[in-house]
Amino acid sequence: MSLPPPRFATLTPENKAAQKCLASLVDSQPPESPVHLVAVAQADSPTKPTDRAAQSKYQLVLSFDARGSSLDRGWVVGKLKQSSKINLPICSSRSRHLKGWKICKLSIHPQSGALLLWNASQHHSIVYLQANGSQDVELQYNDGYVLHKNTNRLRIGPLDFVLEFSVRDEITYSTHLENYMRRQYQGWDHHRRVQEY
C-alpha cells in the first residue's frame, strides 16, 4: 500500500447539510472511485478541525501531488459528475442544495504562491466568513480572494465548510509549494515571491 500524498490543506463540511452531502456521496461510491483519493475519514487526517466540523465523517484533502483540472491548474470544487472535471466533490449530482456543477475553484497565485478562492458559480454567492476580523467577504461569480488565515470558514450556498492548512511546518510547506510551482510554471523563481498578494 502506497503512502498518501502530502496534504497541505483540508476542506471539511461544517454544518449538518454539508456533512450529510459529503457523507452520502462518499458512502455511495465503489472502492475504485477517484472520490476516495481526495475524501478521507477524519480518523485518517493529520489534523482535527474544531467545533462543528469535528463531527463530519469525511473531509477533502488538497495535495501538491494532485494537479487541478482548471486551465490555471486550480482545484475545482463542485458536484460530482462523470463528464466534468471536479477535483473536490462536495455533493452528488442529484443534490438539490446546489445548482450547477462547478461551484468554486482554489488556485495558487503564480507569482506570490498565495492560495486563492474563486467563485465559479452563476447561481450561488460564496461568503468568506470573518475574512477581515469580524467582517465577511461575499464573492459573486468570477470574484476571487486570498485565503490568508490558517483556518478559513466558507459558506457555499447553504453549505458551510472549513478550509484549514494542515502543514504546520513552514519549511515543509514552502518546500512542497516551490516544487509544485516549478512543475506547473516553467521558470518560476521562489526568490521573486512576494509576501503579500
mmCIF file of C-alpha atoms in Angstrom:
data_model
loop_
_atom_site.group_PDB
_atom_site.id
_atom_site.type_symbol
_atom_site.label_atom_id
_atom_site.label_comp_id
_atom_site.label_asym_id
_atom_site.label_seq_id
_atom_site.Cartn_x
_atom_site.Cartn_y
_atom_site.Cartn_z
ATOM 1 C CA MET A 1 0.000 0.000 0.000
ATOM 2 C CA SER A 2 1.444 3.345 -1.059
ATOM 3 C CA LEU A 3 1.755 6.264 1.293
ATOM 4 C CA PRO A 4 -0.800 9.056 0.858
ATOM 5 C CA PRO A 5 0.464 12.161 -0.957
ATOM 6 C CA PRO A 6 1.476 15.108 1.223
ATOM 7 C CA ARG A 7 -1.558 17.197 2.128
ATOM 8 C CA PHE A 8 -1.302 20.927 2.530
ATOM 9 C CA ALA A 9 -4.936 21.703 3.338
ATOM 10 C CA THR A 10 -8.270 20.094 4.157
ATOM 11 C CA LEU A 11 -11.809 21.132 3.242
ATOM 12 C CA THR A 12 -14.213 19.905 5.916
ATOM 13 C CA PRO A 13 -18.024 20.217 5.960
ATOM 14 C CA GLU A 14 -19.064 22.285 8.958
ATOM 15 C CA ASN A 15 -22.865 22.339 9.076
ATOM 16 C CA LYS A 16 -25.182 19.320 9.034
ATOM 17 C CA ALA A 17 -26.326 19.848 5.449
ATOM 18 C CA ALA A 18 -22.758 19.893 4.119
ATOM 19 C CA GLN A 19 -21.732 16.911 6.259
ATOM 20 C CA LYS A 20 -24.682 14.868 5.021
ATOM 21 C CA CYS A 21 -23.960 15.783 1.385
ATOM 22 C CA LEU A 22 -20.340 14.642 1.522
ATOM 23 C CA ALA A 23 -21.033 11.511 3.595
ATOM 24 C CA SER A 24 -23.816 10.401 1.232
ATOM 25 C CA LEU A 25 -21.565 10.982 -1.764
ATOM 26 C CA VAL A 26 -18.545 9.103 -0.404
ATOM 27 C CA ASP A 27 -20.527 6.189 1.035
ATOM 28 C CA SER A 28 -22.267 5.609 -2.312
ATOM 29 C CA GLN A 29 -19.024 5.315 -4.301
ATOM 30 C CA PRO A 30 -17.400 1.975 -5.234
ATOM 31 C CA PRO A 31 -13.915 1.286 -3.804
ATOM 32 C CA GLU A 32 -12.212 2.123 -7.113
ATOM 33 C CA SER A 33 -13.861 5.549 -7.365
ATOM 34 C CA PRO A 34 -11.451 8.508 -7.651
ATOM 35 C CA VAL A 35 -13.517 10.201 -4.939
ATOM 36 C CA HIS A 36 -11.653 8.061 -2.397
ATOM 37 C CA LEU A 37 -8.371 9.692 -3.439
ATOM 38 C CA VAL A 38 -9.479 13.072 -2.085
ATOM 39 C CA ALA A 39 -12.141 12.198 0.513
ATOM 40 C CA VAL A 40 -10.748 10.695 3.707
ATOM 41 C CA ALA A 41 -12.237 9.744 7.032
ATOM 42 C CA GLN A 42 -11.488 12.209 9.809
ATOM 43 C CA ALA A 43 -9.574 9.491 11.653
ATOM 44 C CA ASP A 44 -7.059 9.424 8.761
ATOM 45 C CA SER A 45 -6.454 13.158 8.872
ATOM 46 C CA PRO A 46 -3.253 14.615 10.377
ATOM 47 C CA THR A 47 -5.269 17.477 11.850
ATOM 48 C CA LYS A 48 -8.611 17.646 13.612
ATOM 49 C CA PRO A 49 -10.933 20.535 12.848
ATOM 50 C CA THR A 50 -12.609 22.169 15.784
ATOM 51 C CA ASP A 51 -16.208 22.881 16.716
ATOM 52 C CA ARG A 52 -18.945 21.675 14.365
ATOM 53 C CA ALA A 53 -16.566 20.473 11.648
ATOM 54 C CA ALA A 54 -15.147 17.859 14.024
ATOM 55 C CA GLN A 55 -18.449 15.976 13.712
ATOM 56 C CA SER A 56 -18.005 15.411 9.978
ATOM 57 C CA LYS A 57 -17.419 11.816 8.898
ATOM 58 C CA TYR A 58 -15.222 12.835 5.954
ATOM 59 C CA GLN A 59 -13.112 15.713 4.723
ATOM 60 C CA LEU A 60 -11.480 16.521 1.394
ATOM 61 C CA VAL A 61 -7.723 16.891 1.058
ATOM 62 C CA LEU A 62 -5.665 19.186 -1.146
ATOM 63 C CA SER A 63 -2.273 17.900 -2.185
ATOM 64 C CA PHE A 64 0.559 19.364 -4.221
ATOM 65 C CA ASP A 65 0.849 15.944 -5.891
ATOM 66 C CA ALA A 66 -2.641 16.269 -7.388
ATOM 67 C CA ARG A 67 -2.840 18.884 -10.129
ATOM 68 C CA GLY A 68 -6.138 20.693 -10.522
ATOM 69 C CA SER A 69 -8.187 20.384 -13.713
ATOM 70 C CA SER A 70 -8.869 24.070 -14.418
ATOM 71 C CA LEU A 71 -6.924 25.977 -17.069
ATOM 72 C CA ASP A 72 -4.791 27.683 -14.411
ATOM 73 C CA ARG A 73 -4.201 24.322 -12.679
ATOM 74 C CA GLY A 74 -6.596 25.191 -9.852
ATOM 75 C CA TRP A 75 -8.682 22.620 -7.989
ATOM 76 C CA VAL A 76 -12.364 22.716 -8.975
ATOM 77 C CA VAL A 77 -14.955 22.266 -6.210
ATOM 78 C CA GLY A 78 -18.481 21.193 -7.098
ATOM 79 C CA LYS A 79 -20.989 18.435 -7.694
ATOM 80 C CA LEU A 80 -19.664 15.040 -8.712
ATOM 81 C CA LYS A 81 -20.338 14.368 -12.377
ATOM 82 C CA GLN A 82 -18.553 11.811 -14.514
ATOM 83 C CA SER A 83 -18.206 14.074 -17.550
ATOM 84 C CA SER A 84 -16.960 17.133 -15.659
ATOM 85 C CA LYS A 85 -13.558 17.610 -14.078
ATOM 86 C CA ILE A 86 -14.447 18.171 -10.442
ATOM 87 C CA ASN A 87 -11.348 17.700 -8.267
ATOM 88 C CA LEU A 88 -13.043 18.206 -4.897
ATOM 89 C CA PRO A 89 -16.634 16.891 -4.995
ATOM 90 C CA ILE A 90 -18.762 18.177 -2.123
ATOM 91 C CA CYS A 91 -22.068 16.565 -3.098
ATOM 92 C CA SER A 92 -23.620 14.190 -5.602
ATOM 93 C CA SER A 93 -25.026 15.223 -8.961
ATOM 94 C CA ARG A 94 -28.537 14.693 -7.542
ATOM 95 C CA SER A 95 -28.124 17.126 -4.652
ATOM 96 C CA ARG A 96 -30.697 19.911 -4.553
ATOM 97 C CA HIS A 97 -28.588 22.096 -2.277
ATOM 98 C CA LEU A 98 -26.521 23.476 -5.145
ATOM 99 C CA LYS A 99 -27.214 24.415 -8.763
ATOM 100 C CA GLY A 100 -24.665 23.829 -11.490
ATOM 101 C CA TRP A 101 -21.597 21.585 -11.474
ATOM 102 C CA LYS A 102 -18.685 23.924 -10.847
ATOM 103 C CA ILE A 103 -19.131 25.909 -7.652
ATOM 104 C CA CYS A 104 -15.740 27.388 -6.870
ATOM 105 C CA LYS A 105 -12.055 26.995 -7.533
ATOM 106 C CA LEU A 106 -8.952 27.007 -5.356
ATOM 107 C CA SER A 107 -5.764 28.057 -7.092
ATOM 108 C CA ILE A 108 -2.249 29.144 -6.265
ATOM 109 C CA HIS A 109 -1.215 32.593 -7.440
ATOM 110 C CA PRO A 110 1.641 32.121 -9.945
ATOM 111 C CA GLN A 111 3.759 34.952 -8.520
ATOM 112 C CA SER A 112 3.098 35.038 -4.782
ATOM 113 C CA GLY A 113 2.185 31.405 -4.113
ATOM 114 C CA ALA A 114 -0.897 32.544 -2.139
ATOM 115 C CA LEU A 115 -3.968 30.295 -2.111
ATOM 116 C CA LEU A 116 -6.909 31.978 -3.852
ATOM 117 C CA LEU A 117 -10.632 31.233 -3.726
ATOM 118 C CA TRP A 118 -12.660 31.969 -6.868
ATOM 119 C CA ASN A 119 -16.431 31.833 -7.263
ATOM 120 C CA ALA A 120 -17.173 29.746 -10.379
ATOM 121 C CA SER A 121 -20.949 29.642 -9.884
ATOM 122 C CA GLN A 122 -23.502 31.880 -11.555
ATOM 123 C CA HIS A 123 -26.150 30.583 -9.129
ATOM 124 C CA HIS A 124 -24.558 30.926 -5.689
ATOM 125 C CA SER A 125 -22.535 33.542 -3.868
ATOM 126 C CA ILE A 126 -19.661 32.372 -1.680
ATOM 127 C CA VAL A 127 -19.090 34.039 1.673
ATOM 128 C CA TYR A 128 -15.647 34.070 3.297
ATOM 129 C CA LEU A 129 -16.820 34.300 6.900
ATOM 130 C CA GLN A 130 -14.925 36.762 9.119
ATOM 131 C CA ALA A 131 -12.361 37.304 6.391
ATOM 132 C CA ASN A 132 -11.395 40.706 7.790
ATOM 133 C CA GLY A 133 -11.738 40.455 11.542
ATOM 134 C CA SER A 134 -15.487 40.316 12.116
ATOM 135 C CA GLN A 135 -16.329 41.330 8.527
ATOM 136 C CA ASP A 136 -17.482 38.771 5.960
ATOM 137 C CA VAL A 137 -16.493 38.987 2.291
ATOM 138 C CA GLU A 138 -19.088 37.906 -0.278
ATOM 139 C CA LEU A 139 -17.825 36.680 -3.639
ATOM 140 C CA GLN A 140 -20.045 36.800 -6.711
ATOM 141 C CA TYR A 141 -19.390 34.984 -9.995
ATOM 142 C CA ASN A 142 -15.726 35.315 -11.085
ATOM 143 C CA ASP A 143 -14.724 37.164 -7.886
ATOM 144 C CA GLY A 144 -11.548 35.979 -6.168
ATOM 145 C CA TYR A 145 -9.991 36.450 -2.729
ATOM 146 C CA VAL A 146 -6.819 35.385 -0.921
ATOM 147 C CA LEU A 147 -7.357 32.776 1.807
ATOM 148 C CA HIS A 148 -4.976 34.372 4.286
ATOM 149 C CA LYS A 149 -5.844 32.554 7.515
ATOM 150 C CA ASN A 150 -4.771 29.165 8.805
ATOM 151 C CA THR A 151 -8.464 28.308 9.346
ATOM 152 C CA ASN A 152 -10.870 29.734 6.746
ATOM 153 C CA ARG A 153 -14.651 29.409 7.078
ATOM 154 C CA LEU A 154 -16.601 29.416 3.827
ATOM 155 C CA ARG A 155 -20.324 29.456 3.077
ATOM 156 C CA ILE A 156 -21.158 27.982 -0.326
ATOM 157 C CA GLY A 157 -24.860 28.459 -0.910
ATOM 158 C CA PRO A 158 -26.485 26.707 2.088
ATOM 159 C CA LEU A 159 -23.363 24.635 2.847
ATOM 160 C CA ASP A 160 -20.666 25.656 5.351
ATOM 161 C CA PHE A 161 -17.072 24.433 5.121
ATOM 162 C CA VAL A 162 -13.765 24.949 6.898
ATOM 163 C CA LEU A 163 -10.625 25.122 4.786
ATOM 164 C CA GLU A 164 -7.648 24.601 7.040
ATOM 165 C CA PHE A 165 -3.963 24.443 6.235
ATOM 166 C CA SER A 166 -2.721 21.117 7.562
ATOM 167 C CA VAL A 167 1.029 21.639 7.160
ATOM 168 C CA ARG A 168 2.173 23.264 10.383
ATOM 169 C CA ASP A 169 5.867 23.313 9.465
ATOM 170 C CA GLU A 170 6.516 26.397 7.321
ATOM 171 C CA ILE A 171 9.732 24.946 5.877
ATOM 172 C CA THR A 172 7.979 21.752 4.763
ATOM 173 C CA TYR A 173 5.105 23.728 3.247
ATOM 174 C CA SER A 174 7.462 26.094 1.404
ATOM 175 C CA THR A 175 9.473 23.183 0.013
ATOM 176 C CA HIS A 176 6.379 21.408 -1.328
ATOM 177 C CA LEU A 177 4.996 24.682 -2.699
ATOM 178 C CA GLU A 178 8.234 25.500 -4.519
ATOM 179 C CA ASN A 179 8.424 22.015 -6.043
ATOM 180 C CA TYR A 180 4.804 22.276 -7.171
ATOM 181 C CA MET A 181 5.266 25.745 -8.669
ATOM 182 C CA ARG A 182 8.383 24.694 -10.569
ATOM 183 C CA ARG A 183 6.472 21.763 -12.075
ATOM 184 C CA GLN A 184 3.475 23.885 -13.044
ATOM 185 C CA TYR A 185 5.144 27.140 -14.100
ATOM 186 C CA GLN A 186 8.341 26.820 -16.090
ATOM 187 C CA GLY A 187 10.960 29.270 -14.890
ATOM 188 C CA TRP A 188 9.196 30.019 -11.601
ATOM 189 C CA ASP A 189 11.652 31.543 -9.135
ATOM 190 C CA HIS A 190 10.863 31.366 -5.428
ATOM 191 C CA HIS A 191 13.162 34.347 -4.784
ATOM 192 C CA ARG A 192 10.627 36.539 -6.600
ATOM 193 C CA ARG A 193 7.763 35.514 -4.343
ATOM 194 C CA VAL A 194 6.094 38.390 -2.587
ATOM 195 C CA GLN A 195 4.898 38.092 0.976
ATOM 196 C CA GLU A 196 1.514 39.662 0.344
ATOM 197 C CA TYR A 197 -0.672 39.431 -2.734
#
